[in-house]
Coordinates of C-alpha atoms in Angstrom, one line a residue:
C1357 CA 0.0 0.0 0.0
P1358 CA 1.5 3.4 -1.0
M1359 CA 0.2 5.0 2.2
K1360 CA 2.3 2.7 4.4
T1361 CA 5.5 4.0 2.8
N1362 CA 4.4 7.7 2.8
P1363 CA 6.3 9.3 5.7
V1364 CA 4.0 12.3 5.9
Y1365 CA 1.0 10.1 6.2
K1366 CA 2.6 7.9 8.9
R1367 CA 3.7 11.0 10.9
E1368 CA 0.4 12.7 10.7
C1369 CA -1.5 9.6 11.8
M1370 CA 0.9 9.0 14.7
V1371 CA 0.5 12.6 15.9
S1372 CA -3.3 12.5 15.6
A1373 CA -3.4 9.1 17.4
R1374 CA -1.5 10.6 20.4
S1375 CA -3.5 13.8 20.5
F1376 CA -6.4 14.3 22.9
K1377 CA -8.2 16.4 20.2
L1378 CA -9.3 13.4 18.2
A1379 CA -10.8 11.6 21.2
L1380 CA -12.6 14.9 22.1
V1381 CA -13.9 15.3 18.6
L1382 CA -15.2 11.7 18.6
L1383 CA -17.0 12.2 21.9
V1384 CA -18.7 15.5 20.8
F1385 CA -19.5 14.3 17.3
N1386 CA -21.1 11.0 18.4
G1387 CA -22.7 12.7 21.5
I1388 CA -24.5 15.2 19.3
L1389 CA -25.7 12.5 16.9
A1390 CA -26.8 10.2 19.7
L1391 CA -28.6 12.9 21.5
V1392 CA -30.5 14.0 18.4
A1393 CA -31.4 10.4 17.6
L1394 CA -32.6 9.6 21.1
L1395 CA -34.7 12.7 21.3
N1396 CA -36.3 12.0 18.0
M1397 CA -37.1 8.4 19.0
Y1398 CA -38.5 9.6 22.3
S1399 CA -40.9 12.0 20.5
A1400 CA -41.9 9.2 18.1
L1401 CA -42.7 6.8 21.0
A1402 CA -44.6 9.5 22.9
Q1403 CA -46.7 10.0 19.8
V1404 CA -47.4 6.3 19.8
R1405 CA -48.6 6.4 23.4
L1406 CA -51.0 9.2 22.5
T1407 CA -52.5 7.9 19.2
A1408 CA -51.8 4.1 19.5
E1409 CA -50.5 4.3 16.0
V1410 CA -47.0 3.5 14.8
Q1411 CA -45.9 6.1 12.2
Y1412 CA -42.9 4.5 10.4
T1413 CA -42.4 7.7 8.5
G1414 CA -41.2 9.2 11.7
F1415 CA -38.3 6.6 11.9
L1416 CA -37.5 7.4 8.3
D1417 CA -37.4 11.1 9.2
L1418 CA -35.0 10.1 12.0
Y1419 CA -32.6 8.5 9.6
M1420 CA -32.8 11.5 7.2
F1421 CA -32.3 14.0 9.9
V1422 CA -29.3 12.2 11.5
A1423 CA -27.7 11.6 8.1
S1424 CA -28.1 15.2 7.1
L1425 CA -26.8 16.4 10.4
E1426 CA -23.7 14.1 10.1
F1427 CA -23.2 15.2 6.5
L1428 CA -23.2 18.9 7.6
M1429 CA -20.8 18.2 10.4
L1430 CA -18.4 16.3 8.1
I1431 CA -18.2 19.1 5.5
L1432 CA -17.5 21.5 8.3
I1433 CA -14.8 19.4 10.0
M1434 CA -12.9 18.1 7.0
P1435 CA -11.8 21.6 5.7
A1436 CA -10.7 22.5 9.2
M1437 CA -8.3 19.5 9.1
T1438 CA -6.8 20.3 5.8
A1439 CA -7.0 24.1 5.4
G1440 CA -3.9 24.6 7.6
S1441 CA -1.9 21.6 6.5
I1442 CA 0.5 23.2 4.1
S1443 CA 0.3 26.8 5.3
G1444 CA 0.8 25.5 8.9
E1445 CA 4.1 23.9 7.8
R1446 CA 5.1 27.1 6.1
E1447 CA 4.3 29.1 9.3
R1448 CA 6.4 26.7 11.4
H1449 CA 9.2 27.0 8.8
T1450 CA 9.2 23.2 8.4
L1451 CA 8.0 23.1 4.7
E1452 CA 11.5 24.1 3.4
L1453 CA 13.0 21.3 5.5
M1454 CA 10.6 18.8 4.0
F1455 CA 11.6 19.9 0.5
T1456 CA 15.3 19.2 1.3
T1457 CA 14.4 15.5 1.8
K1458 CA 13.5 12.9 -0.8
I1459 CA 9.8 13.4 -0.2
R1460 CA 8.1 14.5 -3.3
P1461 CA 5.5 17.4 -3.3
A1462 CA 2.9 14.9 -4.4
E1463 CA 3.6 12.7 -1.4
I1464 CA 3.2 15.7 0.9
I1465 CA -0.2 16.5 -0.5
V1466 CA -1.4 13.0 -0.6
G1467 CA -0.1 12.2 2.9
K1468 CA -1.8 15.3 4.4
L1469 CA -5.1 14.6 2.6
M1470 CA -5.3 10.9 3.4
S1471 CA -4.4 11.5 7.0
A1472 CA -7.3 13.9 7.4
F1473 CA -9.5 11.5 5.4
S1474 CA -8.6 8.6 7.7
Q1475 CA -9.5 10.6 10.8
L1476 CA -12.8 11.6 9.2
M1477 CA -13.6 8.0 8.3
T1478 CA -13.0 7.1 12.0
L1479 CA -15.8 9.5 12.8
V1480 CA -18.1 8.0 10.2
V1481 CA -17.5 4.4 11.3
S1482 CA -18.0 5.3 14.9
S1483 CA -21.3 6.9 14.1
L1484 CA -22.7 3.8 12.3
P1485 CA -24.5 2.5 15.5
V1486 CA -26.5 5.7 15.6
L1487 CA -27.4 5.5 11.9
M1488 CA -28.4 1.8 12.2
L1489 CA -31.0 2.5 14.9
T1490 CA -33.6 2.7 12.2
F1491 CA -32.8 -0.9 11.1
I1492 CA -34.7 -1.9 14.2
Y1493 CA -37.9 -0.6 12.6
G1494 CA -37.1 -1.6 9.0
S1495 CA -37.4 1.9 7.6
I1496 CA -34.2 1.7 5.4
R1497 CA -32.2 -1.0 3.6
S1498 CA -28.5 -1.8 3.7
E1499 CA -28.2 -0.5 0.1
D1500 CA -29.3 2.9 1.3
L1501 CA -26.7 3.0 4.0
M1502 CA -24.0 2.0 1.5
I1503 CA -25.0 4.9 -0.8
L1504 CA -24.9 7.3 2.1
L1505 CA -21.4 6.1 3.0
V1506 CA -20.2 6.6 -0.6
S1507 CA -21.7 10.1 -0.5
Y1508 CA -19.7 10.8 2.7
V1509 CA -16.5 9.6 1.1
V1510 CA -16.9 11.7 -2.0
A1511 CA -17.9 14.8 0.0
A1512 CA -14.9 14.3 2.4
L1513 CA -12.4 14.0 -0.4
Y1514 CA -13.8 17.0 -2.2
C1515 CA -13.8 19.2 0.9
G1516 CA -10.3 18.0 1.9
S1517 CA -8.9 18.6 -1.5
L1518 CA -10.4 22.1 -1.4
G1519 CA -8.7 22.8 1.9
I1520 CA -5.3 21.5 0.6
F1521 CA -5.7 23.7 -2.5
A1522 CA -6.3 26.8 -0.5
S1523 CA -3.5 25.9 2.0
S1524 CA -1.0 25.5 -0.8
F1525 CA -1.5 29.0 -2.0
M1526 CA -2.0 30.9 1.2
K1527 CA 0.9 31.8 3.5
R1528 CA -1.3 32.0 6.6
S1529 CA -3.7 29.4 7.9
T1530 CA -6.3 32.0 8.8
F1531 CA -6.6 33.2 5.2
S1532 CA -6.6 29.6 4.0
N1533 CA -9.6 28.7 6.3
V1534 CA -11.5 31.8 5.2
I1535 CA -11.0 31.0 1.5
T1536 CA -11.8 27.3 2.0
Y1537 CA -15.1 27.9 3.8
G1538 CA -16.0 30.8 1.5
I1539 CA -15.7 28.6 -1.6
L1540 CA -17.5 25.8 0.2
L1541 CA -20.3 28.1 1.1
V1542 CA -20.7 29.2 -2.5
V1543 CA -20.7 25.7 -3.7
V1544 CA -23.1 24.3 -1.2
V1545 CA -25.6 27.2 -1.3
G1546 CA -25.3 27.6 -5.0
T1547 CA -26.0 23.9 -5.6
Y1548 CA -28.9 23.9 -3.2
M1549 CA -30.5 27.0 -4.9
L1550 CA -30.0 25.4 -8.3
N1551 CA -31.6 22.2 -7.1
V1552 CA -34.6 24.2 -5.7
F1553 CA -34.9 26.1 -8.9
L1554 CA -34.9 23.0 -11.1
F1555 CA -37.4 21.3 -8.7
H1556 CA -39.8 24.2 -9.1
V1557 CA -39.3 24.2 -12.9
S1558 CA -40.0 20.5 -13.1
E1559 CA -43.1 20.9 -10.9
T1560 CA -44.3 23.7 -13.2
E1561 CA -43.8 21.5 -16.3
I1562 CA -45.6 18.6 -14.7
S1563 CA -48.5 20.9 -13.7
M1564 CA -48.7 22.3 -17.3
M1565 CA -48.6 18.7 -18.8
S1566 CA -51.4 17.6 -16.4
F1567 CA -53.5 20.6 -17.2
G1568 CA -53.0 20.0 -20.9
A1569 CA -54.0 16.4 -20.5

């Protein structure tokens, strides 16, 4: 595996494994997801006690809400891990020392990116028990969960690459973070607005076709 021979990846993983920050992020991340899931399940069960009816759509809403919340947290955490990777080395005056070694620039970029990606996948894997709560009621399938995980991987790699890109150009980590989140905000909000616009256009076309029929 190329990552096993990448010294940057090995160093970053070793530092993150020894850091208290990763454990704290895991605790907060999963704590928020578990709290939201349990509150949602409690409200659904309270509704069952009142109406004596089981609304399975409520458990599907639980899955969608927890998955959306986790996705939002992931796209906020991943840029924070990578936006200061190269600029941080430049601020500590260690980037020039890395260039004097046999490490190629591509190995530095890939090592930094994959190290952050590995930490993020740790968050995703640790949150699977919360997402799988809905399997108890049969509201989703395993294929849906696999598609969700693929979406997480693609979004994490994109956000991480964006942070590495900004960090490579900026001399300060502060500017790199601002640019990264600025571009990410434009992409997310722009994509969402375009999706809403196309949805309304399709609704209008369907209504006109129905009226014509």
